Coordinates of C-alpha atoms in Angstrom, one line a residue:
F1 CA 0.0 -0.4 0.3
K2 CA 3.3 2.5 0.6
A3 CA 3.5 2.0 -3.5
A4 CA 0.2 2.9 -4.4
K5 CA -0.2 5.7 -6.5
G6 CA -3.0 7.5 -8.1
V7 CA -6.7 6.9 -6.3
F8 CA -5.5 4.0 -4.2
T9 CA -3.6 5.3 -1.5
M10 CA -4.3 4.5 2.3
N11 CA -6.9 7.7 2.8
T12 CA -8.7 6.8 -0.4
I13 CA -9.3 3.1 0.7
L14 CA -10.6 4.2 4.1
F15 CA -13.3 6.4 2.5
L16 CA -14.4 3.9 -0.2
L17 CA -14.1 1.8 2.8
C18 CA -16.5 4.8 4.9
W19 CA -18.9 5.2 1.5
I20 CA -19.4 1.5 1.1
S21 CA -20.9 1.1 4.8
Y22 CA -23.0 4.1 4.5
F23 CA -24.4 2.9 1.5
S24 CA -25.1 -0.2 2.5
T25 CA -27.4 1.3 5.6
Y26 CA -29.3 3.4 3.1
I27 CA -30.2 0.2 1.3
G28 CA -31.1 -0.9 4.0
R29 CA -33.8 1.7 5.0
Q30 CA -34.6 2.8 1.4
N31 CA -35.4 -0.8 0.5
Y32 CA -38.6 -0.4 2.2
S33 CA -40.1 3.1 0.7
A34 CA -38.9 1.5 -2.6
V35 CA -41.7 -1.8 -1.9
M36 CA -43.8 0.1 0.4
A37 CA -46.2 1.2 -2.4
E38 CA -45.9 -3.0 -3.7
I39 CA -47.0 -3.9 -0.2
I40 CA -50.1 -1.5 -0.1
A41 CA -51.5 -2.9 -3.3
S42 CA -50.7 -7.1 -2.5
E43 CA -51.3 -6.9 1.3
G44 CA -54.5 -4.1 1.1
Y45 CA -52.7 -2.1 3.9
L46 CA -53.8 1.9 5.0
N47 CA -51.4 4.1 3.2
Q48 CA -51.3 5.7 7.1
A49 CA -50.5 2.2 8.5
C50 CA -47.3 1.5 5.9
G51 CA -46.7 5.2 6.6
M52 CA -45.8 3.9 10.9
V53 CA -43.9 2.0 9.5
G54 CA -41.2 4.5 8.0
T55 CA -42.0 7.0 10.7
G56 CA -40.6 4.0 13.7
F57 CA -37.9 3.9 11.7
F58 CA -37.0 7.5 11.8
I59 CA -37.9 8.0 15.7
C60 CA -36.2 5.7 16.7
Y61 CA -33.2 6.8 14.3
G62 CA -33.5 10.4 15.6
A63 CA -33.9 9.3 18.7
G64 CA -30.6 7.1 18.5
Q65 CA -28.4 10.0 16.9
L66 CA -29.1 11.7 20.0
V67 CA -26.8 8.7 21.8
S68 CA -24.5 7.5 19.1
G69 CA -24.0 11.1 18.5
F70 CA -22.1 11.3 22.3
L71 CA -21.0 7.5 22.5
G72 CA -18.9 8.4 18.5
D73 CA -16.6 11.0 20.3
R74 CA -16.0 8.5 23.4
I75 CA -16.6 4.9 21.4
S76 CA -14.3 3.4 18.7
P77 CA -15.9 3.9 15.2
K78 CA -14.6 0.5 14.1
W79 CA -17.0 -1.4 17.3
M80 CA -20.3 1.0 16.7
I81 CA -20.5 0.9 12.8
F82 CA -19.9 -2.8 13.0
T83 CA -22.5 -3.5 15.7
G84 CA -24.7 -0.6 13.1
L85 CA -24.4 -2.6 10.7
T86 CA -24.7 -5.7 11.5
G87 CA -28.4 -5.0 13.6
S88 CA -29.6 -3.9 10.3
A89 CA -28.8 -6.9 8.7
I90 CA -30.6 -9.2 11.0
A91 CA -33.8 -6.3 10.9
N92 CA -33.7 -6.7 7.4
G93 CA -33.8 -10.4 7.3
I94 CA -36.6 -10.5 10.0
M95 CA -39.0 -7.7 8.0
S96 CA -38.8 -10.4 4.9
L97 CA -40.8 -13.2 7.1
L98 CA -43.0 -10.5 8.9
H99 CA -47.1 -10.3 7.7
S100 CA -48.4 -7.2 9.9
P101 CA -48.0 -3.8 9.8
Q102 CA -47.9 -3.3 13.2
S103 CA -44.8 -6.5 13.4
M104 CA -43.1 -4.7 10.6
T105 CA -43.2 -1.4 12.8
I106 CA -41.2 -3.1 15.6
A107 CA -38.4 -4.7 13.3
W108 CA -38.1 -1.2 11.8
C109 CA -37.3 0.7 14.6
I110 CA -35.3 -2.1 15.7
N111 CA -33.6 -1.0 12.4
G112 CA -33.7 2.3 13.2
L113 CA -32.2 2.4 15.9
F114 CA -28.6 0.2 14.9
Q115 CA -28.8 2.3 11.4
S116 CA -28.7 5.6 13.6
M117 CA -24.8 4.3 15.1
T118 CA -23.3 4.8 12.0
W119 CA -23.4 8.1 10.6
S120 CA -21.5 10.3 13.6
P121 CA -18.6 7.7 14.0
I122 CA -17.9 8.2 10.1
L123 CA -17.3 12.0 10.8
R124 CA -14.9 11.0 13.6
V125 CA -13.1 8.8 10.7
F126 CA -12.8 11.8 8.8
A127 CA -11.8 14.2 11.4
E128 CA -9.1 12.0 13.2
Y129 CA -7.9 10.1 10.1
L130 CA -7.9 12.2 7.4
P131 CA -5.8 15.4 6.3
A132 CA -7.5 18.6 7.2
K133 CA -7.7 19.8 3.0
E134 CA -9.6 16.2 2.6
Q135 CA -12.0 16.2 5.4
K136 CA -14.5 18.3 3.3
N137 CA -13.9 16.7 0.2
A138 CA -14.8 13.6 1.6
C139 CA -17.9 14.8 3.2
V140 CA -19.1 16.3 0.0
N141 CA -18.3 12.5 -1.8
I142 CA -20.0 10.4 1.0
A143 CA -22.9 12.2 0.6
T144 CA -23.6 10.8 -3.0
T145 CA -24.2 7.9 -0.4
Y146 CA -28.1 8.3 -0.7
P147 CA -28.6 9.1 -3.9
A148 CA -27.0 6.2 -5.3
A149 CA -28.5 4.5 -3.2
V150 CA -31.9 5.2 -4.3
F151 CA -30.6 4.7 -7.8
L152 CA -29.5 1.3 -7.3
T153 CA -32.8 0.5 -4.8
Y154 CA -35.8 1.7 -6.9
P155 CA -34.7 -0.7 -9.9
L156 CA -33.6 -3.7 -8.1
S157 CA -36.9 -3.7 -6.0
S158 CA -38.8 -3.6 -9.2
L159 CA -36.9 -6.0 -10.6
M160 CA -37.2 -8.3 -7.0
I161 CA -41.1 -6.8 -7.4
Y162 CA -42.0 -9.0 -10.6
L163 CA -39.6 -11.9 -10.2
W164 CA -40.2 -13.1 -6.8
G165 CA -42.2 -10.4 -4.4
W166 CA -41.4 -7.7 -2.6
R167 CA -40.4 -10.2 0.0
S168 CA -37.2 -11.0 -1.3
M169 CA -35.5 -7.4 -1.2
F170 CA -34.8 -7.4 2.0
I171 CA -33.6 -10.8 1.7
F172 CA -31.5 -9.4 -0.5
T173 CA -30.5 -6.5 1.7
C174 CA -29.8 -8.6 4.5
T175 CA -27.0 -10.5 2.7
F176 CA -25.6 -6.8 1.5
I177 CA -25.1 -5.3 4.6
G178 CA -24.1 -7.9 6.2
L179 CA -21.6 -8.8 3.6
V180 CA -20.4 -5.5 4.5
A181 CA -20.1 -5.9 8.3
V182 CA -17.7 -8.1 7.8
L183 CA -15.8 -6.7 5.5
W184 CA -16.2 -3.0 7.4
L185 CA -14.2 -4.7 10.4
C186 CA -11.9 -6.3 8.9
L187 CA -10.7 -4.1 6.5
F188 CA -10.7 -1.0 8.7
S189 CA -8.3 -2.8 11.4
F190 CA -5.9 -2.7 9.2
L191 CA -6.2 0.6 8.2
E192 CA -6.5 2.2 12.4
K193 CA -2.9 0.7 12.3
K194 CA -1.7 2.3 8.9
L195 CA -3.2 5.2 9.4
E196 CA -2.3 5.5 13.0
F197 CA 0.5 8.5 12.4
Q198 CA -1.5 10.7 10.6
R199 CA -4.6 10.1 13.3
Q200 CA -1.9 11.5 16.2
Q201 CA -1.0 14.4 14.4
N202 CA -5.1 15.3 13.7
H203 CA -5.4 14.4 17.1
K204 CA -2.1 17.1 18.2
E205 CA -3.4 20.1 16.1
L206 CA -6.8 19.6 17.6
L207 CA -5.3 20.2 20.8
S208 CA -3.1 23.0 20.5
K209 CA -6.0 24.8 18.7
S210 CA -9.3 23.7 20.9
S211 CA -8.2 25.7 24.1
T212 CA -8.4 29.3 21.9
A213 CA -12.0 28.2 20.7
S214 CA -12.5 27.2 24.0
E215 CA -12.3 30.8 24.4
K216 CA -13.4 32.7 21.8
S217 CA -16.5 31.0 21.9
S218 CA -17.3 31.7 25.5
S219 CA -19.2 34.9 24.5
H220 CA -20.8 33.5 21.7
S221 CA -22.7 30.9 23.2
I222 CA -26.2 32.5 22.8
P223 CA -25.5 33.4 19.3
V224 CA -24.4 29.6 17.9
C225 CA -27.6 28.6 20.4
L226 CA -29.9 30.3 18.6
A227 CA -28.1 29.3 15.0
I228 CA -28.4 25.5 16.2
F229 CA -31.6 26.0 17.0
F230 CA -32.9 27.4 13.7
I231 CA -30.9 25.1 12.0
C232 CA -32.6 21.9 13.5
G233 CA -35.7 23.8 12.4
S234 CA -34.6 24.2 8.5
L235 CA -33.4 20.2 8.9
I236 CA -37.0 19.2 10.6
V237 CA -38.3 20.4 7.6
Q238 CA -35.8 19.5 4.8
G239 CA -36.1 15.6 6.3
A240 CA -40.1 16.2 5.8
L241 CA -39.0 17.4 2.2
R242 CA -36.5 14.9 1.3
D243 CA -37.9 11.5 2.7
G244 CA -41.3 12.5 2.4
V245 CA -40.9 13.4 -1.2
T246 CA -39.1 9.6 -1.8
S247 CA -41.9 7.7 -0.1
W248 CA -44.8 8.8 -1.4
V249 CA -43.9 9.7 -5.0
P250 CA -44.6 5.7 -6.5
S251 CA -48.0 5.9 -4.7
Y252 CA -48.2 9.5 -6.1
L253 CA -47.5 8.4 -9.7
S254 CA -49.4 5.4 -9.0
N255 CA -52.9 6.9 -8.1
T256 CA -52.1 10.3 -10.0
Y257 CA -51.1 8.8 -14.0
H258 CA -52.8 5.3 -13.0
V259 CA -49.4 2.6 -13.9
G260 CA -48.9 0.0 -12.1
T261 CA -47.0 -0.2 -8.6
S262 CA -43.3 -1.7 -10.2
V263 CA -43.6 0.4 -12.9
A264 CA -44.0 3.9 -10.8
I265 CA -41.3 2.5 -8.4
F266 CA -39.3 2.3 -11.8
A267 CA -39.5 5.3 -12.7
T268 CA -38.0 7.0 -9.7
T269 CA -34.7 6.3 -10.4
L270 CA -34.9 9.2 -11.9
L271 CA -35.1 11.4 -8.3
P272 CA -31.5 9.6 -7.8
A273 CA -30.1 11.1 -10.7
I274 CA -30.9 14.2 -10.2
N275 CA -29.5 14.3 -6.4
L276 CA -26.4 13.6 -7.4
L277 CA -26.3 16.2 -9.4
G278 CA -27.5 18.7 -6.0
V279 CA -25.0 17.4 -3.9
Y280 CA -22.2 19.2 -6.6
A281 CA -23.9 21.6 -7.2
A282 CA -24.7 23.2 -4.1
N283 CA -20.8 22.7 -2.9
F284 CA -20.6 24.8 -6.0
I285 CA -22.5 27.3 -5.2
F286 CA -21.0 27.6 -0.9
R287 CA -17.4 27.7 -2.9
K288 CA -18.0 29.4 -6.0
W289 CA -20.3 32.3 -4.5
K290 CA -17.9 32.3 -1.1
I291 CA -21.3 32.1 1.4
N292 CA -21.3 30.4 4.4
E293 CA -23.4 27.1 4.5
I294 CA -27.1 28.7 5.7
Q295 CA -26.8 31.1 3.0
T296 CA -26.8 28.4 0.5
S297 CA -29.2 26.6 2.3
T298 CA -31.4 29.1 1.6
I299 CA -30.8 29.9 -1.7
L300 CA -31.6 26.0 -2.5
F301 CA -34.9 26.2 0.1
A302 CA -36.0 29.0 -2.4
G303 CA -35.1 26.9 -5.4
S304 CA -37.0 23.7 -3.9
L305 CA -40.5 25.9 -3.6
I306 CA -40.1 27.6 -6.8
F307 CA -40.2 23.8 -7.9
L308 CA -42.9 22.9 -6.0
A309 CA -45.3 26.1 -7.4
C310 CA -44.4 24.1 -10.6
L311 CA -45.5 20.8 -9.4
I312 CA -48.7 22.3 -8.6
L313 CA -49.3 24.0 -12.2
T314 CA -48.2 21.1 -14.0
E315 CA -49.8 18.6 -11.9
G316 CA -51.6 15.6 -14.0
I317 CA -50.0 16.7 -17.3
H318 CA -47.3 13.9 -17.7
L319 CA -45.9 11.7 -15.4
V320 CA -42.5 12.4 -16.6
L321 CA -43.1 16.5 -15.7
S322 CA -44.0 15.9 -12.3
L323 CA -41.3 12.8 -11.8
I324 CA -38.2 16.2 -13.1
F325 CA -39.9 18.8 -10.2
F326 CA -39.9 16.1 -7.2
S327 CA -36.5 15.5 -8.4
L328 CA -35.4 18.7 -8.3
V329 CA -37.1 19.4 -4.8
T330 CA -35.2 16.7 -3.8
S331 CA -31.8 17.6 -4.6
C332 CA -32.0 20.6 -3.1
M333 CA -33.0 19.0 0.3
M334 CA -29.4 16.7 -0.6
G335 CA -27.6 20.1 -0.9
I336 CA -29.1 21.2 2.2
N337 CA -28.1 18.1 3.8
L338 CA -24.7 18.4 3.0
M339 CA -24.7 22.4 4.2
L340 CA -26.5 21.4 7.6
V341 CA -25.2 18.2 8.8
S342 CA -22.4 17.4 6.6
F343 CA -20.4 20.9 6.6
I344 CA -21.5 22.7 9.8
P345 CA -20.4 19.6 12.1
T346 CA -16.9 20.3 10.6
N347 CA -16.3 23.8 11.8
F348 CA -16.6 22.3 15.3
L349 CA -13.3 19.3 14.5
K350 CA -11.1 21.8 16.9
R351 CA -13.4 21.3 20.1
G352 CA -13.5 17.1 19.5
R353 CA -17.1 17.7 19.2
V354 CA -17.7 16.8 15.4
S355 CA -19.5 13.4 16.2
T356 CA -22.1 15.1 19.3
V357 CA -22.5 18.5 16.7
S358 CA -23.3 15.8 14.2
G359 CA -25.3 13.5 15.6
I360 CA -27.8 16.9 16.9
L361 CA -28.3 18.1 13.7
N362 CA -29.0 14.5 12.4
S363 CA -31.2 13.4 14.6
T364 CA -34.1 16.4 14.2
V365 CA -33.7 15.7 10.1
Y366 CA -35.5 12.0 10.9
I367 CA -38.0 14.4 13.0
G368 CA -39.2 15.4 9.9
S369 CA -38.8 12.5 7.7
S370 CA -41.6 10.2 10.5
I371 CA -43.6 13.5 11.1
S372 CA -43.8 12.9 6.4
T373 CA -43.6 9.5 6.2
F374 CA -47.0 8.9 8.2
G375 CA -48.2 12.3 8.0
L376 CA -48.3 12.7 4.2
G377 CA -50.2 9.4 3.9
V378 CA -52.7 10.9 6.3
V379 CA -52.7 13.5 4.2
A380 CA -53.0 11.3 0.8
D381 CA -56.6 9.4 2.6
L382 CA -57.8 12.2 3.9
F383 CA -57.6 15.1 1.1
G384 CA -55.6 13.9 -1.6
W385 CA -53.0 14.0 -3.7
S386 CA -53.5 17.4 -4.6
I387 CA -54.0 19.1 -0.8
L388 CA -50.6 17.0 -0.2
I389 CA -48.4 18.8 -2.9
R390 CA -49.7 21.8 -1.5
F391 CA -48.3 20.7 2.0
L392 CA -44.9 20.1 0.3
C393 CA -45.1 23.9 0.1
L394 CA -45.7 24.7 3.0
F395 CA -42.4 22.8 4.6
A396 CA -40.9 24.4 2.0
A397 CA -41.6 28.2 2.9
M398 CA -41.1 27.2 6.6
G399 CA -37.5 25.7 5.7
L400 CA -36.6 28.7 4.0
V401 CA -37.8 31.1 6.7
F402 CA -35.6 29.2 9.3
C403 CA -32.5 29.3 7.4
L404 CA -33.2 33.5 7.2
C405 CA -33.7 33.5 11.2
A406 CA -29.9 31.3 11.5
I407 CA -27.9 33.8 9.4
P408 CA -27.3 36.9 11.5
E409 CA -27.0 34.9 14.3
W410 CA -24.3 31.9 12.5
K411 CA -22.0 34.9 11.0
K412 CA -22.0 36.5 14.7
F413 CA -20.4 32.8 15.7
S414 CA -18.7 31.9 12.6
S415 CA -15.5 34.8 12.9
T416 CA -14.9 31.7 15.9
L417 CA -15.2 28.6 13.8
G418 CA -12.4 27.4 12.3

C-alpha cells in the first residue's frame, strides 16, 4: 500500500470503506420506501398503516442519533459501525418474514436504532484519520451515498417484485449489509494501524487549537445556540421534504397517472440521477460564491419552493414532468443536507465535538422524516394528492424562514470557528 499511486492511497481506501458502509445502510432503509407501494397494493394495508412503519424507523433513528452522537466521541468507531451494520442486517432479514404493519413497525424501529450508530462515527473517522484538506471533500463525496442507494434500490426493488415479490428485497438487503459488516471490521482493523500516524498528527493539532477556540466561543454561546436552534428547524423541514417525497412519489404516480406500482417504482429512479447533481451543485455554490453553509441552504430552499409551485401548476399533465420537479426538490434537499449535516459539524473539529454536533443535527432531520412519512400518508388518505403537494409547499416556505433567521446568528459566531 505504501507504493500505491493515483486513487489507491490509504486515505482513498479508507474513504471508500466508509462510503460502501454508509451506502449499505441507505439500501437497508430505502428498500422499505421502494417496496411500500407494492406492500399496500398486494397486502391491502392502508397508506397510513404502512406510513407508520417508516415513521417508527425515523423516530428511532433520530433518537438514536442523539445517543450515538455522544458515544461517537468516546467509543471506537470500528465497533460502533460494525454493531450498527450487523443489527441492520438482522432487522432486514426479519422484515422478510413478517405479515402485519404492526410487527413490521417493531422490526423497522429496531433497524432505525442500529442504523443510527453509523453516521456520527464516520464523521469522526474523517476528522481523525484524514488530513484537514481532505475532510470537506470526503463529506461532499459521501453525500453521494443517498442518491446512489436510491438509484440502485428502486430499479432493483422493481425487478425483485416482478420476479419474486417484495419480500425478496429484504432478503437481498440482509445478505448485502451482512457482507459489508464483515468487510468493515476486517479492513478497518488493518487501516487504523496504517493510518495511526495521521490520527496522532490530527489529534495534536486539535489539542493545540481547542483551548483558543473555547476562549473565543465562550462569549458567543447565545448566538451559536440560536443558530443551531434555527438550523435544527431547517433540518426538520429538509427531512420532511426529502424522505416524504421519496417515500410517497411511487404511490403518487401510481394513483395520479394510473400506472402499475412496479412501473411507478422504476420511474422514481429519476430522482437520484438528479439528486447526485444537487450535491455537487450545492458545493459549487458554496465555494464559488464564497457564502456560508446557511446562506447556501437558503438559496436551495427558495429553489425547492419554486419547483413545488411548478409541480402544482403542471399536476396531471405528464408523469415525466412531475418526476422532474420532484427530482429537483429532492436535489435541493440533498444540497441542504450536505451544508447543514455534513459541513456545519466540521466547524467543531477543533473542539472535539464533531460527532456530538453531527448527532444533534442529524437527529432533527429524522423528526421531519417521521412526521412526513406518516403525516403525508394521512393527508393523502383524507384529502387527496393535490392537497399533499400544497403541504409540501408550506414545508419549503417554513424551511426558508428558518434559514433566514439563522443567518445573522451564525455570522456572529462564525469568526470563532475554524
